[in-house]
Coordinates of C-alpha atoms in Angstrom, one line a residue:
X1 CA -49.7 -204.6 -105.1
X2 CA -47.7 -203.1 -102.2
X3 CA -46.7 -199.4 -101.9
X4 CA -44.0 -198.1 -99.4
X5 CA -44.1 -194.6 -98.0
X6 CA -41.2 -193.3 -95.9
X7 CA -40.7 -190.1 -94.0
X8 CA -40.0 -188.7 -90.5
X9 CA -43.1 -188.9 -88.2
X10 CA -46.3 -190.8 -88.5
X11 CA -47.6 -192.0 -91.9
X12 CA -51.3 -192.5 -92.4
X13 CA -52.7 -193.3 -95.9
X14 CA -56.2 -193.6 -94.6
X15 CA -58.4 -196.7 -94.3
X16 CA -57.1 -200.0 -93.1
X17 CA -53.4 -200.8 -93.4
X18 CA -50.7 -203.2 -92.1
X19 CA -47.9 -201.5 -90.2
X20 CA -44.6 -203.2 -89.9
X21 CA -41.7 -202.1 -87.7
X22 CA -41.6 -198.8 -86.0
X23 CA -44.1 -196.2 -87.4
X24 CA -43.0 -193.2 -85.2
X25 CA -39.8 -191.3 -85.5
X26 CA -37.1 -190.9 -88.1
X27 CA -37.4 -193.5 -90.9
X28 CA -41.0 -194.4 -90.1
X29 CA -42.3 -196.8 -92.7
X30 CA -45.8 -197.9 -93.5
X31 CA -46.5 -200.9 -95.7
X32 CA -49.9 -200.5 -97.3
X33 CA -51.3 -203.7 -98.9
X34 CA -53.8 -202.7 -101.6
X35 CA -56.7 -204.9 -102.5
X36 CA -56.0 -207.2 -105.5
X37 CA -57.1 -206.0 -108.9
X38 CA -56.8 -207.2 -112.4
X39 CA -53.3 -207.3 -113.7
X40 CA -52.4 -207.2 -117.4
X41 CA -52.6 -211.0 -117.7
X42 CA -56.2 -211.3 -116.4
X43 CA -57.8 -208.2 -117.8
X44 CA -60.5 -208.6 -120.4
X45 CA -61.4 -206.2 -123.2
X46 CA -65.2 -206.8 -123.0
X47 CA -67.2 -207.8 -119.9
X48 CA -70.6 -209.4 -120.5
X49 CA -73.5 -209.5 -118.1
X50 CA -76.3 -212.0 -118.7
X51 CA -79.3 -212.9 -116.4
X52 CA -81.2 -215.9 -117.7
X53 CA -79.7 -219.4 -118.4
X54 CA -80.8 -219.1 -122.0
X55 CA -78.9 -215.8 -122.3
X56 CA -75.7 -217.2 -120.7
X57 CA -75.7 -220.3 -122.9
X58 CA -76.3 -218.3 -126.0
X59 CA -73.3 -216.0 -125.3
X60 CA -71.1 -219.0 -124.3
X61 CA -71.9 -220.8 -127.5
X62 CA -71.6 -217.8 -129.9
X63 CA -68.3 -216.6 -128.4
X64 CA -66.8 -220.0 -127.5
X65 CA -66.3 -219.2 -123.8
X66 CA -65.1 -221.7 -121.1
X67 CA -66.2 -221.7 -117.5
X68 CA -63.6 -220.5 -114.9
X69 CA -64.1 -219.9 -111.2
X70 CA -62.3 -216.9 -109.8
X71 CA -62.6 -216.0 -106.1
X72 CA -65.4 -218.4 -105.8
X73 CA -67.5 -216.7 -108.6
X74 CA -68.1 -218.5 -111.9
X75 CA -67.2 -216.6 -115.1
X76 CA -67.0 -217.7 -118.7
X77 CA -63.9 -216.5 -120.5
X78 CA -62.3 -216.7 -123.9
X79 CA -60.8 -214.8 -126.9
X80 CA -63.0 -213.9 -129.8
X81 CA -61.4 -213.4 -133.2
X82 CA -63.9 -211.7 -135.5
X83 CA -62.5 -210.6 -138.9
X84 CA -59.0 -210.3 -137.5
X85 CA -59.9 -208.4 -134.4
X86 CA -59.1 -210.4 -131.2
X87 CA -60.8 -209.5 -128.0
X88 CA -60.6 -211.1 -124.6
X89 CA -64.1 -211.6 -123.1
X90 CA -65.3 -212.4 -119.6
X91 CA -68.9 -213.1 -118.9
X92 CA -70.8 -213.3 -115.6
X93 CA -74.4 -214.4 -115.0
X94 CA -76.1 -212.2 -112.4
X95 CA -77.6 -213.9 -109.4
X96 CA -81.1 -212.5 -109.9
X97 CA -83.1 -210.4 -112.3
X98 CA -83.3 -206.7 -111.7
X99 CA -81.2 -203.6 -111.3
X100 CA -79.5 -204.4 -108.0
X101 CA -78.1 -207.8 -109.0
X102 CA -76.8 -206.3 -112.2
X103 CA -74.9 -203.6 -110.3
X104 CA -73.3 -206.4 -108.2
X105 CA -72.4 -208.3 -111.4
X106 CA -70.8 -205.2 -112.8
X107 CA -68.7 -204.7 -109.7
X108 CA -67.4 -208.3 -109.9
X109 CA -66.4 -207.8 -113.5
X110 CA -64.8 -204.4 -112.7
X111 CA -62.8 -205.7 -109.7
X112 CA -61.7 -209.0 -111.3
X113 CA -61.1 -208.2 -115.0
X114 CA -61.3 -204.4 -115.5
X115 CA -63.0 -204.6 -118.9
X116 CA -62.9 -201.5 -121.1
X117 CA -66.5 -202.0 -122.1
X118 CA -69.4 -203.9 -120.4
X119 CA -72.2 -205.3 -122.5
X120 CA -75.6 -206.3 -121.0
X121 CA -76.8 -209.1 -123.4
X122 CA -80.0 -211.0 -123.5
X123 CA -83.8 -210.7 -124.0
X124 CA -86.2 -207.8 -123.7
X125 CA -89.8 -206.9 -124.4
X126 CA -90.7 -205.1 -127.6
X127 CA -92.3 -201.7 -127.1
X128 CA -92.6 -200.3 -130.6
X129 CA -95.0 -201.6 -133.3
X130 CA -92.1 -201.7 -135.8
X131 CA -90.1 -204.1 -133.6
X132 CA -90.8 -207.8 -134.2
X133 CA -90.1 -210.8 -132.1
X134 CA -86.6 -212.0 -132.9
X135 CA -85.3 -208.6 -133.8
X136 CA -82.4 -207.2 -131.8
X137 CA -82.0 -203.7 -130.3
X138 CA -78.7 -202.0 -129.4
X139 CA -79.1 -199.4 -126.7
X140 CA -76.6 -196.7 -125.7
X141 CA -79.2 -194.7 -123.8
X142 CA -81.8 -195.7 -121.2
X143 CA -84.9 -194.3 -119.6
X144 CA -85.3 -195.4 -116.0
X145 CA -89.0 -195.2 -115.1
X146 CA -89.1 -196.4 -111.5
X147 CA -88.3 -193.2 -109.7
X148 CA -91.6 -191.8 -108.6
X149 CA -93.7 -189.9 -106.0
X150 CA -96.9 -191.5 -104.8
X151 CA -99.6 -188.8 -104.2
X152 CA -103.3 -188.7 -103.5
X153 CA -103.7 -187.5 -107.1
X154 CA -101.8 -190.4 -108.6
X155 CA -98.2 -191.3 -109.4
X156 CA -95.7 -188.7 -110.4
X157 CA -92.8 -190.3 -112.2
X158 CA -89.3 -188.8 -112.2
X159 CA -87.4 -190.4 -115.0
X160 CA -83.7 -190.6 -115.5
X161 CA -82.1 -190.7 -119.0
X162 CA -78.4 -191.8 -118.7
X163 CA -76.3 -192.3 -121.8
X164 CA -73.1 -194.2 -122.4
X165 CA -69.9 -192.1 -123.1
X166 CA -69.6 -190.8 -126.7
X167 CA -66.7 -193.1 -127.5
X168 CA -69.1 -196.1 -127.3
X169 CA -72.0 -194.3 -128.9
X170 CA -69.8 -193.5 -131.9
X171 CA -68.6 -197.1 -132.1
X172 CA -72.2 -198.3 -132.3
X173 CA -73.0 -195.7 -135.0
X174 CA -70.0 -197.1 -137.0
X175 CA -71.5 -200.6 -136.7
X176 CA -74.7 -199.3 -138.4
X177 CA -72.8 -197.4 -141.0
X178 CA -71.3 -200.7 -142.2
X179 CA -74.3 -202.9 -141.7
X180 CA -77.2 -200.5 -142.5
X181 CA -80.0 -199.2 -140.3
X182 CA -81.8 -201.3 -139.6
X183 CA -79.2 -204.0 -140.1
X184 CA -80.2 -207.3 -141.6
X185 CA -78.8 -210.5 -140.1
X186 CA -79.3 -214.2 -140.8
X187 CA -79.4 -217.0 -138.2
X188 CA -80.2 -220.6 -138.8
X189 CA -82.0 -219.9 -142.1
X190 CA -84.2 -217.0 -140.9
X191 CA -83.6 -213.3 -140.9
X192 CA -84.0 -210.6 -138.3
X193 CA -83.4 -206.9 -138.0
X194 CA -81.0 -205.0 -135.7
X195 CA -81.8 -201.5 -134.7
X196 CA -80.4 -198.7 -132.5
X197 CA -82.8 -197.7 -129.8
X198 CA -83.5 -196.2 -126.4
X199 CA -84.1 -198.9 -123.7
X200 CA -86.9 -198.4 -121.1
X201 CA -85.8 -200.0 -117.8
X202 CA -87.2 -200.6 -114.3
X203 CA -88.1 -203.3 -111.9
X204 CA -91.6 -204.0 -113.2
X205 CA -92.4 -206.7 -115.7
X206 CA -94.7 -205.1 -118.3
X207 CA -97.4 -207.4 -119.6
X208 CA -100.2 -204.9 -120.4
X209 CA -100.5 -202.9 -123.6
X210 CA -102.4 -200.2 -121.7
X211 CA -100.1 -200.0 -118.6
X212 CA -99.4 -196.7 -117.1
X213 CA -95.6 -197.3 -117.5
X214 CA -96.0 -197.7 -121.2
X215 CA -97.9 -194.5 -121.5
X216 CA -95.3 -192.7 -119.4
X217 CA -92.4 -194.0 -121.5
X218 CA -94.1 -193.0 -124.8
X219 CA -94.6 -189.5 -123.4
X220 CA -91.0 -189.3 -122.0
X221 CA -89.3 -190.5 -125.2
X222 CA -91.0 -191.8 -128.3
X223 CA -87.8 -193.6 -129.3
X224 CA -88.1 -196.2 -126.6
X225 CA -88.3 -199.5 -128.5
X226 CA -87.5 -202.2 -126.0
X227 CA -87.9 -202.6 -122.2
X228 CA -85.9 -204.6 -119.7
X229 CA -85.2 -204.9 -115.9
X230 CA -81.5 -204.4 -115.8
X231 CA -80.1 -201.6 -118.0
X232 CA -80.7 -198.9 -115.4
X233 CA -78.5 -200.8 -113.0
X234 CA -75.7 -201.1 -115.5
X235 CA -75.8 -197.4 -116.4
X236 CA -75.8 -196.4 -112.7
X237 CA -73.0 -198.8 -111.8
X238 CA -70.8 -197.4 -114.6
X239 CA -71.6 -193.8 -113.5
X240 CA -70.6 -194.5 -109.9
X241 CA -67.6 -196.9 -110.4
X242 CA -66.7 -197.3 -114.1
X243 CA -65.5 -193.8 -114.7
X244 CA -63.1 -193.9 -111.8
X245 CA -61.6 -197.2 -113.1
X246 CA -60.7 -196.0 -116.5
X247 CA -63.5 -198.0 -118.2
X248 CA -64.8 -196.6 -121.4
X249 CA -68.5 -197.3 -121.4
X250 CA -71.4 -199.7 -121.7
X251 CA -73.9 -201.0 -124.2
X252 CA -77.1 -203.0 -124.0
X253 CA -78.0 -205.7 -126.6
X254 CA -81.6 -207.0 -126.3
X255 CA -83.2 -209.7 -128.5
X256 CA -87.0 -209.1 -128.6
X257 CA -88.8 -212.1 -127.2
X258 CA -92.4 -210.7 -126.9
X259 CA -94.3 -207.4 -127.1
X260 CA -94.8 -206.7 -123.4
X261 CA -98.6 -207.3 -123.6
X262 CA -101.1 -209.9 -122.5
X263 CA -99.7 -212.4 -125.0
X264 CA -96.2 -212.3 -123.3
X265 CA -94.7 -215.8 -123.1
X266 CA -91.5 -217.7 -123.2
X267 CA -91.8 -219.2 -126.7
X268 CA -89.2 -216.9 -128.4
X269 CA -86.8 -216.5 -125.5
X270 CA -84.1 -218.9 -126.8
X271 CA -84.2 -217.5 -130.3
X272 CA -84.1 -213.9 -129.1
X273 CA -81.2 -214.8 -126.8
X274 CA -79.3 -216.4 -129.6
X275 CA -79.8 -213.4 -131.9
X276 CA -78.6 -211.0 -129.2
X277 CA -75.4 -213.1 -128.7
X278 CA -74.7 -213.2 -132.5
X279 CA -75.1 -209.4 -132.6
X280 CA -72.7 -209.1 -129.7
X281 CA -70.0 -211.0 -131.6
X282 CA -70.5 -208.8 -134.7
X283 CA -70.3 -205.6 -132.6
X284 CA -67.2 -206.5 -130.6
X285 CA -64.7 -205.3 -133.4
X286 CA -66.3 -201.8 -133.3
X287 CA -66.1 -201.4 -129.5
X288 CA -63.3 -199.2 -128.1
X289 CA -61.8 -202.0 -126.0
X290 CA -58.4 -202.6 -127.7
X291 CA -55.1 -201.0 -126.9

């Protein structure tokens, strides 16, 4: 996109620019080349961030996406038609686990496709006794537990509790009005539950039922049902960049693969990832991502 600004004198739009012709005096003209951004033909309605290979494959298969390299970065794109609602989807797999890589993945989606809603989809650790392996949690609110002060008397945690904009929260509520709470889904001959929840998030992998982090989260908000390592990065990236880009919000969809205790293992990861992807497909018609 190119904008032209003309006046008498010197024109300065700030930042870097290309100046052509004479820029001083009557008829001074500055040609400002803006960085490329998604046009109407490349924009997506829903952006999806995954981390693990099993998560990316599950979303690709559930939504029928095809690989496409844009600007040297691999994405998976396609159109999803669910009960007459068609949405354009672009998925990216983050380079690493954790909050920082998730923020970078969000920025790639934002710059390239400007999705209305970004969904973080994959597996998480169960945190509540009523949540079983294979169940899926939909989160529109997170508790970030890593902010802390180390003192001689112990750790003082300073939690943050960001929430997605109300337009997305209301959309998720509508999903549960139609499907029940908890919702009951079937996949490959077995059933699982889908619940709304608060997501606990930080950089630490929790594999101890008596960990100090678990105790803190229970004290901070007893509605925390699932923990992960990325949701805080998504919420922060949207807060800093999404609002200014006209994006409408974010949502986290986590299939429960274990119970974040000493028995934590990989046995249920593929199943949990598949269930999360199937719930994403069912949720897309409710999201505020269509013109």
